[in-house]
PDB file of C-alpha atoms and ligand atoms in Angstrom:
ATOM      1  CA  UNK P   1       0.100  -0.056  -0.066  1.00  0.00           C
ATOM      2  CA  UNK P   2       1.217   3.479  -0.888  1.00  0.00           C
ATOM      3  CA  UNK P   3       0.280   7.073  -0.326  1.00  0.00           C
ATOM      4  CA  UNK P   4       0.509  10.013  -2.838  1.00  0.00           C
ATOM      5  CA  UNK P   5       1.739  13.424  -1.374  1.00  0.00           C
ATOM      6  CA  UNK P   6       2.111  16.690  -3.182  1.00  0.00           C
ATOM      7  CA  UNK P   7       5.102  18.545  -2.521  1.00  0.00           C
ATOM      8  CA  UNK P   8       5.042  22.306  -3.344  1.00  0.00           C
ATOM      9  CA  UNK P   9       7.848  23.628  -5.314  1.00  0.00           C
ATOM     10  CA  UNK P  10       9.170  26.703  -7.236  1.00  0.00           C
ATOM     11  CA  UNK P  11       6.206  29.041  -7.998  1.00  0.00           C
ATOM     12  CA  UNK P  12       3.415  26.797  -8.554  1.00  0.00           C
ATOM     13  CA  UNK P  13       4.952  23.476  -9.270  1.00  0.00           C
ATOM     14  CA  UNK P  14       3.944  20.080  -7.312  1.00  0.00           C
ATOM     15  CA  UNK P  15       6.024  17.140  -7.146  1.00  0.00           C
ATOM     16  CA  UNK P  16       4.411  14.189  -6.464  1.00  0.00           C
ATOM     17  CA  UNK P  17       5.913  11.566  -4.153  1.00  0.00           C
ATOM     18  CA  UNK P  18       4.555   8.169  -4.296  1.00  0.00           C
ATOM     19  CA  UNK P  19       5.472   6.428  -0.869  1.00  0.00           C
ATOM     20  CA  UNK P  20       5.024   3.841   1.801  1.00  0.00           C
ATOM     21  CA  UNK P  21       6.307   3.996   5.334  1.00  0.00           C
ATOM     22  CA  UNK P  22      10.008   3.614   4.227  1.00  0.00           C
ATOM     23  CA  UNK P  23      10.264   4.494   0.412  1.00  0.00           C
ATOM     24  CA  UNK P  24       9.427   7.070  -2.179  1.00  0.00           C
ATOM     25  CA  UNK P  25       9.649   7.709  -5.501  1.00  0.00           C
ATOM     26  CA  UNK P  26       9.157  11.306  -6.940  1.00  0.00           C
ATOM     27  CA  UNK P  27       7.550  12.649 -10.142  1.00  0.00           C
ATOM     28  CA  UNK P  28       9.004  15.851 -11.779  1.00  0.00           C
ATOM     29  CA  UNK P  29      11.499  17.155  -9.051  1.00  0.00           C
ATOM     30  CA  UNK P  30      11.998  20.619 -10.388  1.00  0.00           C
ATOM     31  CA  UNK P  31      13.880  21.425  -7.074  1.00  0.00           C
ATOM     32  CA  UNK P  32      15.793  19.114  -4.672  1.00  0.00           C
ATOM     33  CA  UNK P  33      15.510  21.058  -1.581  1.00  0.00           C
ATOM     34  CA  UNK P  34      11.611  20.631  -0.799  1.00  0.00           C
ATOM     35  CA  UNK P  35      11.962  17.093  -1.882  1.00  0.00           C
ATOM     36  CA  UNK P  36      14.871  16.355   0.580  1.00  0.00           C
ATOM     37  CA  UNK P  37      12.950  17.990   3.347  1.00  0.00           C
ATOM     38  CA  UNK P  38       9.855  15.758   2.780  1.00  0.00           C
ATOM     39  CA  UNK P  39      12.055  12.744   2.784  1.00  0.00           C
ATOM     40  CA  UNK P  40      13.826  13.801   5.976  1.00  0.00           C
ATOM     41  CA  UNK P  41      10.561  14.834   7.686  1.00  0.00           C
ATOM     42  CA  UNK P  42       8.972  11.426   6.837  1.00  0.00           C
ATOM     43  CA  UNK P  43      12.076   9.475   7.504  1.00  0.00           C
ATOM     44  CA  UNK P  44      11.939   8.108   3.893  1.00  0.00           C
ATOM     45  CA  UNK P  45      14.383   6.532   1.415  1.00  0.00           C
ATOM     46  CA  UNK P  46      14.358   7.887  -2.368  1.00  0.00           C
ATOM     47  CA  UNK P  47      14.043   4.784  -4.734  1.00  0.00           C
ATOM     48  CA  UNK P  48      13.525   6.436  -8.089  1.00  0.00           C
ATOM     49  CA  UNK P  49      12.728   9.468 -10.029  1.00  0.00           C
ATOM     50  CA  UNK P  50      10.159   9.836 -12.868  1.00  0.00           C
ATOM     51  CA  UNK P  51      10.080  12.596 -15.428  1.00  0.00           C
ATOM     52  CA  UNK P  52       7.353  13.367 -17.651  1.00  0.00           C
ATOM     53  CA  UNK P  53       9.200  15.837 -19.568  1.00  0.00           C
ATOM     54  CA  UNK P  54      12.328  18.044 -19.845  1.00  0.00           C
ATOM     55  CA  UNK P  55      11.228  21.238 -18.845  1.00  0.00           C
ATOM     56  CA  UNK P  56      13.624  22.724 -16.336  1.00  0.00           C
ATOM     57  CA  UNK P  57      10.706  23.263 -13.666  1.00  0.00           C
ATOM     58  CA  UNK P  58      10.493  19.302 -13.898  1.00  0.00           C
ATOM     59  CA  UNK P  59      14.085  18.077 -13.815  1.00  0.00           C
ATOM     60  CA  UNK P  60      15.903  21.011 -12.151  1.00  0.00           C
ATOM     61  CA  UNK P  61      16.368  19.127  -8.801  1.00  0.00           C
ATOM     62  CA  UNK P  62      17.570  15.692 -10.173  1.00  0.00           C
ATOM     63  CA  UNK P  63      21.240  16.395 -10.211  1.00  0.00           C
ATOM     64  CA  UNK P  64      21.232  17.530  -6.527  1.00  0.00           C
ATOM     65  CA  UNK P  65      18.797  14.578  -5.566  1.00  0.00           C
ATOM     66  CA  UNK P  66      21.093  12.287  -7.167  1.00  0.00           C
ATOM     67  CA  UNK P  67      24.190  13.504  -5.148  1.00  0.00           C
ATOM     68  CA  UNK P  68      22.399  12.227  -1.954  1.00  0.00           C
ATOM     69  CA  UNK P  69      20.643   9.228  -3.602  1.00  0.00           C
ATOM     70  CA  UNK P  70      22.117   7.267  -6.361  1.00  0.00           C
ATOM     71  CA  UNK P  71      18.672   6.373  -7.788  1.00  0.00           C
ATOM     72  CA  UNK P  72      17.432   5.295 -11.327  1.00  0.00           C
ATOM     73  CA  UNK P  73      15.704   8.240 -13.364  1.00  0.00           C
ATOM     74  CA  UNK P  74      12.981   7.135 -15.621  1.00  0.00           C
ATOM     75  CA  UNK P  75      11.657   9.183 -18.615  1.00  0.00           C
ATOM     76  CA  UNK P  76      12.307   9.720 -22.257  1.00  0.00           C
ATOM     77  CA  UNK P  77      16.130  10.250 -23.197  1.00  0.00           C
ATOM     78  CA  UNK P  78      16.712  13.778 -24.851  1.00  0.00           C
ATOM     79  CA  UNK P  79      19.822  15.997 -25.237  1.00  0.00           C
ATOM     80  CA  UNK P  80      18.251  18.267 -22.731  1.00  0.00           C
ATOM     81  CA  UNK P  81      17.643  16.083 -20.226  1.00  0.00           C
ATOM     82  CA  UNK P  82      20.787  14.294 -19.537  1.00  0.00           C
ATOM     83  CA  UNK P  83      19.625  12.683 -16.165  1.00  0.00           C
ATOM     84  CA  UNK P  84      17.880   9.769 -17.715  1.00  0.00           C
ATOM     85  CA  UNK P  85      19.174   6.392 -16.903  1.00  0.00           C
ATOM     86  CA  UNK P  86      16.232   4.528 -18.086  1.00  0.00           C
ATOM     87  CA  UNK P  87      14.554   5.393 -21.511  1.00  0.00           C
ATOM     88  CA  UNK P  88      10.913   4.895 -21.466  1.00  0.00           C
ATOM     89  CA  UNK P  89       8.478   4.683 -24.701  1.00  0.00           C
ATOM     90  CA  UNK P  90       4.771   3.949 -25.719  1.00  0.00           C
ATOM     91  CA  UNK P  91       3.677   0.778 -24.197  1.00  0.00           C
ATOM     92  CA  UNK P  92       6.604   0.278 -22.021  1.00  0.00           C
ATOM     93  CA  UNK P  93       5.465  -0.937 -18.440  1.00  0.00           C
ATOM     94  CA  UNK P  94       7.568   0.228 -15.297  1.00  0.00           C
ATOM     95  CA  UNK P  95       7.483  -1.901 -12.353  1.00  0.00           C
ATOM     96  CA  UNK P  96       8.440  -0.359  -9.028  1.00  0.00           C
ATOM     97  CA  UNK P  97       9.191  -2.457  -5.839  1.00  0.00           C
ATOM     98  CA  UNK P  98       9.323  -0.005  -3.353  1.00  0.00           C
ATOM     99  CA  UNK P  99       6.623   1.240  -3.088  1.00  0.00           C
ATOM    100  CA  UNK P 100       5.162  -1.511  -5.174  1.00  0.00           C
ATOM    101  CA  UNK P 101       3.423   0.031  -8.299  1.00  0.00           C
ATOM    102  CA  UNK P 102       3.049  -0.886 -11.927  1.00  0.00           C
ATOM    103  CA  UNK P 103       3.036   1.956 -14.528  1.00  0.00           C
ATOM    104  CA  UNK P 104       2.049   1.844 -17.846  1.00  0.00           C
ATOM    105  CA  UNK P 105       3.762   4.552 -20.163  1.00  0.00           C
ATOM    106  CA  UNK P 106       2.022   6.600 -22.784  1.00  0.00           C
ATOM    107  CA  UNK P 107       3.437   9.224 -25.077  1.00  0.00           C
ATOM    108  CA  UNK P 108       1.450  12.321 -25.007  1.00  0.00           C
ATOM    109  CA  UNK P 109       2.833  14.772 -27.338  1.00  0.00           C
ATOM    110  CA  UNK P 110       1.807  18.351 -28.087  1.00  0.00           C
ATOM    111  CA  UNK P 111       3.328  20.428 -25.103  1.00  0.00           C
ATOM    112  CA  UNK P 112       6.802  18.848 -25.895  1.00  0.00           C
ATOM    113  CA  UNK P 113       7.332  16.343 -28.642  1.00  0.00           C
ATOM    114  CA  UNK P 114       8.796  13.670 -26.073  1.00  0.00           C
ATOM    115  CA  UNK P 115       6.066  14.288 -23.196  1.00  0.00           C
ATOM    116  CA  UNK P 116       5.079  10.939 -21.583  1.00  0.00           C
ATOM    117  CA  UNK P 117       2.564  10.221 -18.877  1.00  0.00           C
ATOM    118  CA  UNK P 118       2.491   7.427 -16.184  1.00  0.00           C
ATOM    119  CA  UNK P 119      -0.623   5.480 -15.881  1.00  0.00           C
ATOM    120  CA  UNK P 120      -1.680   2.944 -12.974  1.00  0.00           C
ATOM    121  CA  UNK P 121      -5.093   1.798 -12.047  1.00  0.00           C
ATOM    122  CA  UNK P 122      -6.807   5.056 -10.896  1.00  0.00           C
ATOM    123  CA  UNK P 123      -3.687   6.861 -11.201  1.00  0.00           C
ATOM    124  CA  UNK P 124      -2.234   9.434 -13.718  1.00  0.00           C
ATOM    125  CA  UNK P 125       1.086  11.424 -13.710  1.00  0.00           C
ATOM    126  CA  UNK P 126       0.422  13.664 -16.812  1.00  0.00           C
ATOM    127  CA  UNK P 127       3.070  16.336 -16.213  1.00  0.00           C
ATOM    128  CA  UNK P 128       1.934  19.450 -18.273  1.00  0.00           C
ATOM    129  CA  UNK P 129      -0.324  17.862 -20.564  1.00  0.00           C
ATOM    130  CA  UNK P 130      -3.612  17.978 -18.858  1.00  0.00           C
ATOM    131  CA  UNK P 131      -4.394  20.538 -15.778  1.00  0.00           C
ATOM    132  CA  UNK P 132      -7.109  21.018 -13.535  1.00  0.00           C
ATOM    133  CA  UNK P 133      -9.707  22.892 -15.939  1.00  0.00           C
ATOM    134  CA  UNK P 134      -6.980  23.195 -18.577  1.00  0.00           C
ATOM    135  CA  UNK P 135      -4.324  21.849 -20.589  1.00  0.00           C
ATOM    136  CA  UNK P 136      -0.510  22.643 -21.344  1.00  0.00           C
ATOM    137  CA  UNK P 137       0.705  25.115 -23.788  1.00  0.00           C
ATOM    138  CA  UNK P 138       1.419  23.662 -27.560  1.00  0.00           C
ATOM    139  CA  UNK P 139       5.234  24.405 -27.459  1.00  0.00           C
ATOM    140  CA  UNK P 140       6.182  21.684 -29.716  1.00  0.00           C
ATOM    141  CA  UNK P 141       4.336  19.837 -32.327  1.00  0.00           C
ATOM    142  CA  UNK P 142       0.752  20.394 -33.356  1.00  0.00           C
ATOM    143  CA  UNK P 143      -2.607  21.485 -32.133  1.00  0.00           C
ATOM    144  CA  UNK P 144      -3.747  18.081 -33.462  1.00  0.00           C
ATOM    145  CA  UNK P 145      -1.127  16.217 -31.677  1.00  0.00           C
ATOM    146  CA  UNK P 146      -1.923  17.975 -28.307  1.00  0.00           C
ATOM    147  CA  UNK P 147      -5.548  17.279 -28.922  1.00  0.00           C
ATOM    148  CA  UNK P 148      -5.049  13.566 -29.858  1.00  0.00           C
ATOM    149  CA  UNK P 149      -2.950  13.357 -26.696  1.00  0.00           C
ATOM    150  CA  UNK P 150      -5.888  14.774 -24.278  1.00  0.00           C
ATOM    151  CA  UNK P 151      -8.252  12.652 -26.178  1.00  0.00           C
ATOM    152  CA  UNK P 152      -6.445   9.732 -25.185  1.00  0.00           C
ATOM    153  CA  UNK P 153      -6.442  10.768 -21.357  1.00  0.00           C
ATOM    154  CA  UNK P 154     -10.238  11.865 -21.558  1.00  0.00           C
ATOM    155  CA  UNK P 155     -11.202   8.369 -22.609  1.00  0.00           C
ATOM    156  CA  UNK P 156      -9.247   6.811 -19.465  1.00  0.00           C
ATOM    157  CA  UNK P 157     -11.954   5.598 -16.391  1.00  0.00           C
ATOM    158  CA  UNK P 158     -13.657   8.482 -15.016  1.00  0.00           C
ATOM    159  CA  UNK P 159     -12.225   7.555 -11.391  1.00  0.00           C
ATOM    160  CA  UNK P 160      -8.704   8.006 -12.821  1.00  0.00           C
ATOM    161  CA  UNK P 161      -7.231  10.828 -10.467  1.00  0.00           C
ATOM    162  CA  UNK P 162      -5.351  13.237 -12.374  1.00  0.00           C
ATOM    163  CA  UNK P 163      -1.953  14.353 -10.821  1.00  0.00           C
ATOM    164  CA  UNK P 164      -1.169  17.541 -12.547  1.00  0.00           C
ATOM    165  CA  UNK P 165       2.162  19.360 -12.082  1.00  0.00           C
ATOM    166  CA  UNK P 166       0.841  22.931 -11.614  1.00  0.00           C
ATOM    167  CA  UNK P 167      -1.838  24.607  -9.307  1.00  0.00           C
ATOM    168  CA  UNK P 168      -3.217  26.495 -12.164  1.00  0.00           C
ATOM    169  CA  UNK P 169      -6.976  25.219 -11.721  1.00  0.00           C
ATOM    170  CA  UNK P 170      -8.408  28.521 -10.636  1.00  0.00           C
ATOM    171  CA  UNK P 171      -7.117  30.457 -13.549  1.00  0.00           C
ATOM    172  CA  UNK P 172      -8.182  27.729 -15.667  1.00  0.00           C
ATOM    173  CA  UNK P 173     -11.617  27.673 -14.526  1.00  0.00           C
ATOM    174  CA  UNK P 174     -11.902  31.406 -15.214  1.00  0.00           C
ATOM    175  CA  UNK P 175     -11.147  30.676 -18.732  1.00  0.00           C
ATOM    176  CA  UNK P 176     -13.438  27.858 -18.810  1.00  0.00           C
ATOM    177  CA  UNK P 177     -16.278  30.064 -17.422  1.00  0.00           C
ATOM    178  CA  UNK P 178     -15.932  32.291 -20.245  1.00  0.00           C
ATOM    179  CA  UNK P 179     -16.098  29.461 -22.630  1.00  0.00           C
ATOM    180  CA  UNK P 180     -19.071  27.762 -20.949  1.00  0.00           C
ATOM    181  CA  UNK P 181     -21.100  29.973 -18.459  1.00  0.00           C
ATOM    182  CA  UNK P 182     -23.927  27.634 -18.227  1.00  0.00           C
ATOM    183  CA  UNK P 183     -22.244  24.509 -17.310  1.00  0.00           C
ATOM    184  CA  UNK P 184     -23.538  23.818 -13.744  1.00  0.00           C
ATOM    185  CA  UNK P 185     -20.861  21.337 -13.118  1.00  0.00           C
ATOM    186  CA  UNK P 186     -18.234  24.077 -14.033  1.00  0.00           C
ATOM    187  CA  UNK P 187     -20.006  26.530 -11.582  1.00  0.00           C
ATOM    188  CA  UNK P 188     -19.816  24.028  -8.872  1.00  0.00           C
ATOM    189  CA  UNK P 189     -16.170  23.223  -9.454  1.00  0.00           C
ATOM    190  CA  UNK P 190     -15.435  27.235  -9.319  1.00  0.00           C
ATOM    191  CA  UNK P 191     -17.302  27.258  -5.801  1.00  0.00           C
ATOM    192  CA  UNK P 192     -15.336  24.284  -4.504  1.00  0.00           C
ATOM    193  CA  UNK P 193     -11.965  25.616  -6.025  1.00  0.00           C
ATOM    194  CA  UNK P 194     -12.539  29.107  -4.804  1.00  0.00           C
ATOM    195  CA  UNK P 195     -13.144  27.639  -1.277  1.00  0.00           C
ATOM    196  CA  UNK P 196      -9.999  25.466  -1.338  1.00  0.00           C
ATOM    197  CA  UNK P 197      -7.629  28.324  -2.584  1.00  0.00           C
ATOM    198  CA  UNK P 198      -9.183  30.788  -0.260  1.00  0.00           C
ATOM    199  CA  UNK P 199      -7.755  28.243   2.542  1.00  0.00           C
ATOM    200  CA  UNK P 200      -4.504  27.911   0.688  1.00  0.00           C
ATOM    201  CA  UNK P 201      -5.215  24.379   0.114  1.00  0.00           C
ATOM    202  CA  UNK P 202      -4.337  22.182  -3.083  1.00  0.00           C
ATOM    203  CA  UNK P 203      -6.826  21.675  -5.810  1.00  0.00           C
ATOM    204  CA  UNK P 204      -5.461  18.325  -6.969  1.00  0.00           C
ATOM    205  CA  UNK P 205      -5.662  15.509  -7.880  1.00  0.00           C
ATOM    206  CA  UNK P 206      -8.588  16.013  -9.951  1.00  0.00           C
ATOM    207  CA  UNK P 207     -10.601  13.021 -11.721  1.00  0.00           C
ATOM    208  CA  UNK P 208     -10.905  12.207 -15.495  1.00  0.00           C
ATOM    209  CA  UNK P 209     -14.607  12.469 -14.879  1.00  0.00           C
ATOM    210  CA  UNK P 210     -14.573  16.108 -13.245  1.00  0.00           C
ATOM    211  CA  UNK P 211     -12.344  17.052 -16.292  1.00  0.00           C
ATOM    212  CA  UNK P 212     -14.688  15.796 -18.949  1.00  0.00           C
ATOM    213  CA  UNK P 213     -17.547  17.775 -17.256  1.00  0.00           C
ATOM    214  CA  UNK P 214     -15.594  20.975 -16.931  1.00  0.00           C
ATOM    215  CA  UNK P 215     -12.591  21.145 -18.734  1.00  0.00           C
ATOM    216  CA  UNK P 216     -13.318  22.969 -22.321  1.00  0.00           C
ATOM    217  CA  UNK P 217     -10.070  21.477 -23.816  1.00  0.00           C
ATOM    218  CA  UNK P 218     -11.920  18.209 -23.337  1.00  0.00           C
ATOM    219  CA  UNK P 219     -15.367  19.399 -24.498  1.00  0.00           C
ATOM    220  CA  UNK P 220     -14.901  20.531 -27.980  1.00  0.00           C
ATOM    221  CA  UNK P 221     -18.183  19.237 -29.244  1.00  0.00           C
ATOM    222  CA  UNK P 222     -20.259  21.034 -26.699  1.00  0.00           C
ATOM    223  CA  UNK P 223     -22.863  23.327 -28.517  1.00  0.00           C
ATOM    224  CA  UNK P 224     -22.321  26.289 -25.691  1.00  0.00           C
ATOM    225  CA  UNK P 225     -18.537  26.311 -26.256  1.00  0.00           C
ATOM    226  CA  UNK P 226     -19.104  26.351 -30.247  1.00  0.00           C
ATOM    227  CA  UNK P 227     -21.452  29.301 -30.075  1.00  0.00           C
ATOM    228  CA  UNK P 228     -19.222  31.186 -27.681  1.00  0.00           C
ATOM    229  CA  UNK P 229     -16.427  30.824 -30.136  1.00  0.00           C
ATOM    230  CA  UNK P 230     -18.688  31.487 -33.115  1.00  0.00           C
ATOM    231  CA  UNK P 231     -19.416  35.035 -31.533  1.00  0.00           C
ATOM    232  CA  UNK P 232     -15.686  35.578 -31.455  1.00  0.00           C
ATOM    233  CA  UNK P 233     -15.345  34.806 -35.184  1.00  0.00           C
ATOM    234  CA  UNK P 234     -14.763  31.062 -35.336  1.00  0.00           C
ATOM    235  CA  UNK P 235     -15.713  29.598 -38.731  1.00  0.00           C
ATOM    236  CA  UNK P 236     -14.224  25.962 -38.587  1.00  0.00           C
ATOM    237  CA  UNK P 237     -16.317  24.241 -36.116  1.00  0.00           C
ATOM    238  CA  UNK P 238     -14.581  20.578 -36.284  1.00  0.00           C
ATOM    239  CA  UNK P 239     -13.281  19.386 -33.091  1.00  0.00           C
ATOM    240  CA  UNK P 240     -10.060  20.247 -34.026  1.00  0.00           C
ATOM    241  CA  UNK P 241     -10.777  23.725 -35.158  1.00  0.00           C
ATOM    242  CA  UNK P 242     -12.521  24.380 -32.022  1.00  0.00           C
ATOM    243  CA  UNK P 243      -9.670  23.135 -29.705  1.00  0.00           C
ATOM    244  CA  UNK P 244      -7.092  25.406 -31.818  1.00  0.00           C
ATOM    245  CA  UNK P 245      -9.377  28.234 -31.134  1.00  0.00           C
ATOM    246  CA  UNK P 246      -9.850  27.471 -27.359  1.00  0.00           C
ATOM    247  CA  UNK P 247      -5.791  26.853 -27.268  1.00  0.00           C
ATOM    248  CA  UNK P 248      -5.009  30.418 -28.831  1.00  0.00           C
ATOM    249  CA  UNK P 249      -7.615  32.375 -27.043  1.00  0.00           C
ATOM    250  CA  UNK P 250      -6.361  30.919 -23.742  1.00  0.00           C
ATOM    251  CA  UNK P 251      -2.800  32.115 -24.693  1.00  0.00           C
ATOM    252  CA  UNK P 252      -4.147  35.528 -24.641  1.00  0.00           C
ATOM    253  CA  UNK P 253      -6.898  35.322 -22.127  1.00  0.00           C
TER     254      UNK P 253
HETATM  255 ZN1  LIG C 301       6.024  21.823 -19.268  1.00  0.00          ZN
END
């Protein structure tokens, strides 16, 4: 049995720790100090590091952590991420012994080309592809790739918990409300999120069901979203046309 704990880092990152009472693995350690403090406070040994992608706010703490713990680093090999010791690809499995957990690897390009996600029953570590109420920016690849990656995640079981890497939910939901003001599930989520943030509490993990009900980037066929975009000049109302318009509008929102 294991728990999953968020370690806040940098401005608004979460480093997720999967741990039992003796061992931990961490996902996307953008910073070492908060991870080292957490391990010390909980009296845990670090067993492995998992990377979803090579942005510095996700890998910046790896070198310092490995000076203390000489552990394997899993992820996609890339010249800009020299820390990876074990390269992972689509359909690979990653079996960790301590704590015991088995991940399936899926490739989810569209934020970066080589972005991967770690999937276990009811657990998804999705890095910067899917956020609470939003999605990652399209730095590499096409909007179609990002849309396809998000569609894959949207089809996971609704009870899958979504462990995103940033506390962006409140800002994302403000955009979602502009897209779809008549969505009652969205209004309810905004009320809940506002309460959590007022108490300085984390809004994650989310679930795939909640994202499908409230995240505009997973709702590109909803008539209200299409109407909102048409009022803003959209003519291509295909699913990809809507997704592209949403992603571009959000960049300026
Ligand atoms: Zn990123």
